[in-house]
Amino acid sequence: MRYEVTTDIDAPVDLLWRLTTEIDKWPAFLPTVQRVDRLDPGELRVGSTARLKQPAQASAIWTVTHLDPMREFTWETSRPGLRLTGRHLLETTGTGTRMTLALDVTGRLAGVLSALLGGPMQSSLRRESEGFAAAIR
């Protein structure tokens, strides 16, 4: 199952890239993130890990699996019967940046999770997108 939200934001891609990759600052402006603990130092890179706490969920360790500077970072976490893949994609537009946030849910329990929580997961992506847009104002 895939959930996705795309938003055009009137800001340069470098500013949104900084907000997107400085994940330890997310709790200050994303209502869907309560806490982020980086588990390794330095800039975000493939292999970087962080413990992420979100409302009504147990903490999860996310690992960066793909990073294309100023364009995209993808990370994954697993739970019993599930793999969650989060994608943060930035594209320069004529007036700013198009941000796409996507969440892929796979595994033997993906259908059950999506049936129970598909609406809230889509809503969370929308709230995250709004949080990024508000942070640059």
PDB file of C-alpha atoms in Angstrom:
ATOM      1  CA  MET A   1       0.000   0.000   0.000  1.00  0.00           C
ATOM      2  CA  ARG A   2       1.236   3.485  -0.813  1.00  0.00           C
ATOM      3  CA  TYR A   3       0.233   6.804   0.727  1.00  0.00           C
ATOM      4  CA  GLU A   4       1.430  10.049  -0.809  1.00  0.00           C
ATOM      5  CA  VAL A   5       1.000  13.805  -0.452  1.00  0.00           C
ATOM      6  CA  THR A   6       2.459  16.424  -2.800  1.00  0.00           C
ATOM      7  CA  THR A   7       2.626  20.104  -1.879  1.00  0.00           C
ATOM      8  CA  ASP A   8       4.038  23.131  -3.680  1.00  0.00           C
ATOM      9  CA  ILE A   9       5.933  25.349  -1.242  1.00  0.00           C
ATOM     10  CA  ASP A  10       7.124  28.870  -1.987  1.00  0.00           C
ATOM     11  CA  ALA A  11      10.703  28.333  -0.818  1.00  0.00           C
ATOM     12  CA  PRO A  12      14.000  27.335  -2.418  1.00  0.00           C
ATOM     13  CA  VAL A  13      14.899  23.660  -2.493  1.00  0.00           C
ATOM     14  CA  ASP A  14      18.023  24.184  -0.365  1.00  0.00           C
ATOM     15  CA  LEU A  15      15.933  25.517   2.531  1.00  0.00           C
ATOM     16  CA  LEU A  16      13.493  22.610   2.344  1.00  0.00           C
ATOM     17  CA  TRP A  17      16.358  20.153   2.015  1.00  0.00           C
ATOM     18  CA  ARG A  18      17.866  21.473   5.251  1.00  0.00           C
ATOM     19  CA  LEU A  19      14.506  21.168   7.055  1.00  0.00           C
ATOM     20  CA  THR A  20      14.015  17.687   5.641  1.00  0.00           C
ATOM     21  CA  THR A  21      17.422  16.292   6.563  1.00  0.00           C
ATOM     22  CA  GLU A  22      17.905  17.952   9.964  1.00  0.00           C
ATOM     23  CA  ILE A  23      15.620  15.302  11.403  1.00  0.00           C
ATOM     24  CA  ASP A  24      16.540  16.006  15.024  1.00  0.00           C
ATOM     25  CA  LYS A  25      14.688  19.342  14.666  1.00  0.00           C
ATOM     26  CA  TRP A  26      11.431  17.815  13.390  1.00  0.00           C
ATOM     27  CA  PRO A  27       9.632  17.719  16.777  1.00  0.00           C
ATOM     28  CA  ALA A  28       9.726  21.542  16.835  1.00  0.00           C
ATOM     29  CA  PHE A  29       7.519  21.882  13.744  1.00  0.00           C
ATOM     30  CA  LEU A  30       6.000  18.502  12.837  1.00  0.00           C
ATOM     31  CA  PRO A  31       2.936  17.554  14.889  1.00  0.00           C
ATOM     32  CA  THR A  32       3.414  13.910  13.886  1.00  0.00           C
ATOM     33  CA  VAL A  33       6.848  13.599  15.506  1.00  0.00           C
ATOM     34  CA  GLN A  34       7.304  13.684  19.268  1.00  0.00           C
ATOM     35  CA  ARG A  35      10.981  12.811  19.475  1.00  0.00           C
ATOM     36  CA  VAL A  36      13.947  11.997  17.250  1.00  0.00           C
ATOM     37  CA  ASP A  37      17.193  10.586  18.583  1.00  0.00           C
ATOM     38  CA  ARG A  38      20.010  10.343  16.043  1.00  0.00           C
ATOM     39  CA  LEU A  39      21.938   7.134  16.589  1.00  0.00           C
ATOM     40  CA  ASP A  40      25.017   8.276  14.678  1.00  0.00           C
ATOM     41  CA  PRO A  41      26.796  11.625  14.282  1.00  0.00           C
ATOM     42  CA  GLY A  42      27.193  13.847  11.257  1.00  0.00           C
ATOM     43  CA  GLU A  43      25.089  14.690   8.263  1.00  0.00           C
ATOM     44  CA  LEU A  44      22.331  12.375   7.168  1.00  0.00           C
ATOM     45  CA  ARG A  45      23.731   9.700   4.813  1.00  0.00           C
ATOM     46  CA  VAL A  46      22.930   6.199   3.605  1.00  0.00           C
ATOM     47  CA  GLY A  47      23.141   3.988   6.667  1.00  0.00           C
ATOM     48  CA  SER A  48      22.250   6.752   9.145  1.00  0.00           C
ATOM     49  CA  THR A  49      19.829   5.635  11.833  1.00  0.00           C
ATOM     50  CA  ALA A  50      17.454   7.415  14.175  1.00  0.00           C
ATOM     51  CA  ARG A  51      14.903   6.417  16.782  1.00  0.00           C
ATOM     52  CA  LEU A  52      11.614   8.140  15.957  1.00  0.00           C
ATOM     53  CA  LYS A  53       8.708   8.454  18.393  1.00  0.00           C
ATOM     54  CA  GLN A  54       5.328   9.365  16.931  1.00  0.00           C
ATOM     55  CA  PRO A  55       1.999   9.837  18.714  1.00  0.00           C
ATOM     56  CA  ALA A  56       0.155   6.598  19.584  1.00  0.00           C
ATOM     57  CA  GLN A  57       3.048   4.463  18.268  1.00  0.00           C
ATOM     58  CA  ALA A  58       5.984   2.671  19.799  1.00  0.00           C
ATOM     59  CA  SER A  59       9.397   4.119  18.981  1.00  0.00           C
ATOM     60  CA  ALA A  60      10.930   2.775  15.792  1.00  0.00           C
ATOM     61  CA  ILE A  61      14.452   2.804  14.405  1.00  0.00           C
ATOM     62  CA  TRP A  62      14.596   4.168  10.864  1.00  0.00           C
ATOM     63  CA  THR A  63      17.589   3.587   8.568  1.00  0.00           C
ATOM     64  CA  VAL A  64      18.389   5.789   5.559  1.00  0.00           C
ATOM     65  CA  THR A  65      18.522   3.570   2.456  1.00  0.00           C
ATOM     66  CA  HIS A  66      18.817   6.180  -0.306  1.00  0.00           C
ATOM     67  CA  LEU A  67      20.029   9.769  -0.386  1.00  0.00           C
ATOM     68  CA  ASP A  68      20.285  12.044  -3.408  1.00  0.00           C
ATOM     69  CA  PRO A  69      21.380  15.481  -2.059  1.00  0.00           C
ATOM     70  CA  MET A  70      18.919  18.346  -2.584  1.00  0.00           C
ATOM     71  CA  ARG A  71      16.445  15.872  -4.068  1.00  0.00           C
ATOM     72  CA  GLU A  72      15.513  12.812  -2.027  1.00  0.00           C
ATOM     73  CA  PHE A  73      16.040  10.748   1.040  1.00  0.00           C
ATOM     74  CA  THR A  74      14.390   7.433   1.745  1.00  0.00           C
ATOM     75  CA  TRP A  75      14.414   5.465   4.953  1.00  0.00           C
ATOM     76  CA  GLU A  76      12.895   2.260   6.298  1.00  0.00           C
ATOM     77  CA  THR A  77      11.800   0.599   9.475  1.00  0.00           C
ATOM     78  CA  SER A  78      10.400  -2.845  10.213  1.00  0.00           C
ATOM     79  CA  ARG A  79       7.856  -4.164  12.643  1.00  0.00           C
ATOM     80  CA  PRO A  80       6.641  -7.751  12.904  1.00  0.00           C
ATOM     81  CA  GLY A  81       4.953  -8.506   9.570  1.00  0.00           C
ATOM     82  CA  LEU A  82       5.548  -5.005   8.187  1.00  0.00           C
ATOM     83  CA  ARG A  83       8.117  -2.890   6.409  1.00  0.00           C
ATOM     84  CA  LEU A  84       7.533   0.865   6.246  1.00  0.00           C
ATOM     85  CA  THR A  85       9.433   2.932   3.692  1.00  0.00           C
ATOM     86  CA  GLY A  86       9.273   6.724   3.943  1.00  0.00           C
ATOM     87  CA  ARG A  87      10.297   8.861   0.997  1.00  0.00           C
ATOM     88  CA  HIS A  88      10.986  12.615   1.028  1.00  0.00           C
ATOM     89  CA  LEU A  89      11.262  13.987  -2.510  1.00  0.00           C
ATOM     90  CA  LEU A  90      11.996  17.612  -3.477  1.00  0.00           C
ATOM     91  CA  GLU A  91      11.700  19.051  -6.995  1.00  0.00           C
ATOM     92  CA  THR A  92      12.446  22.628  -8.012  1.00  0.00           C
ATOM     93  CA  THR A  93       9.495  24.375  -9.643  1.00  0.00           C
ATOM     94  CA  GLY A  94       9.231  27.784 -11.298  1.00  0.00           C
ATOM     95  CA  THR A  95       8.065  29.355  -8.033  1.00  0.00           C
ATOM     96  CA  GLY A  96       9.691  27.230  -5.346  1.00  0.00           C
ATOM     97  CA  THR A  97       9.744  23.550  -4.461  1.00  0.00           C
ATOM     98  CA  ARG A  98       7.381  20.631  -4.879  1.00  0.00           C
ATOM     99  CA  MET A  99       7.602  18.341  -1.849  1.00  0.00           C
ATOM    100  CA  THR A 100       6.311  14.792  -2.057  1.00  0.00           C
ATOM    101  CA  LEU A 101       6.047  12.700   1.083  1.00  0.00           C
ATOM    102  CA  ALA A 102       5.293   9.023   0.527  1.00  0.00           C
ATOM    103  CA  LEU A 103       4.880   5.999   2.774  1.00  0.00           C
ATOM    104  CA  ASP A 104       4.960   2.456   1.391  1.00  0.00           C
ATOM    105  CA  VAL A 105       3.647  -0.303   3.633  1.00  0.00           C
ATOM    106  CA  THR A 106       4.609  -3.865   2.692  1.00  0.00           C
ATOM    107  CA  GLY A 107       4.653  -7.255   4.371  1.00  0.00           C
ATOM    108  CA  ARG A 108       2.113  -9.865   5.344  1.00  0.00           C
ATOM    109  CA  LEU A 109       0.237  -7.471   7.638  1.00  0.00           C
ATOM    110  CA  ALA A 110       0.206  -4.526   5.195  1.00  0.00           C
ATOM    111  CA  GLY A 111      -3.398  -5.110   4.124  1.00  0.00           C
ATOM    112  CA  VAL A 112      -4.645  -5.296   7.713  1.00  0.00           C
ATOM    113  CA  LEU A 113      -2.723  -2.180   8.746  1.00  0.00           C
ATOM    114  CA  SER A 114      -3.953  -0.275   5.722  1.00  0.00           C
ATOM    115  CA  ALA A 115      -7.565  -1.298   6.336  1.00  0.00           C
ATOM    116  CA  LEU A 116      -7.365  -0.174   9.955  1.00  0.00           C
ATOM    117  CA  LEU A 117      -5.102   2.865   9.675  1.00  0.00           C
ATOM    118  CA  GLY A 118      -4.998   3.916   6.019  1.00  0.00           C
ATOM    119  CA  GLY A 119      -6.958   7.114   6.652  1.00  0.00           C
ATOM    120  CA  PRO A 120      -4.853   8.199   9.636  1.00  0.00           C
ATOM    121  CA  MET A 121      -1.619   7.442   7.750  1.00  0.00           C
ATOM    122  CA  GLN A 122      -2.721   9.633   4.824  1.00  0.00           C
ATOM    123  CA  SER A 123      -3.762  12.353   7.288  1.00  0.00           C
ATOM    124  CA  SER A 124      -0.356  12.175   9.004  1.00  0.00           C
ATOM    125  CA  LEU A 125       1.425  12.721   5.705  1.00  0.00           C
ATOM    126  CA  ARG A 126      -0.787  15.738   5.012  1.00  0.00           C
ATOM    127  CA  ARG A 127      -0.053  17.165   8.478  1.00  0.00           C
ATOM    128  CA  GLU A 128       3.694  16.620   7.964  1.00  0.00           C
ATOM    129  CA  SER A 129       3.558  18.406   4.624  1.00  0.00           C
ATOM    130  CA  GLU A 130       1.724  21.306   6.261  1.00  0.00           C
ATOM    131  CA  GLY A 131       4.338  21.354   9.040  1.00  0.00           C
ATOM    132  CA  PHE A 132       7.203  21.685   6.564  1.00  0.00           C
ATOM    133  CA  ALA A 133       5.363  24.472   4.716  1.00  0.00           C
ATOM    134  CA  ALA A 134       4.635  26.358   7.948  1.00  0.00           C
ATOM    135  CA  ALA A 135       8.237  26.033   9.166  1.00  0.00           C
ATOM    136  CA  ILE A 136       9.546  28.173   6.305  1.00  0.00           C
ATOM    137  CA  ARG A 137       7.129  31.059   6.881  1.00  0.00           C
TER     138      ARG A 137
END
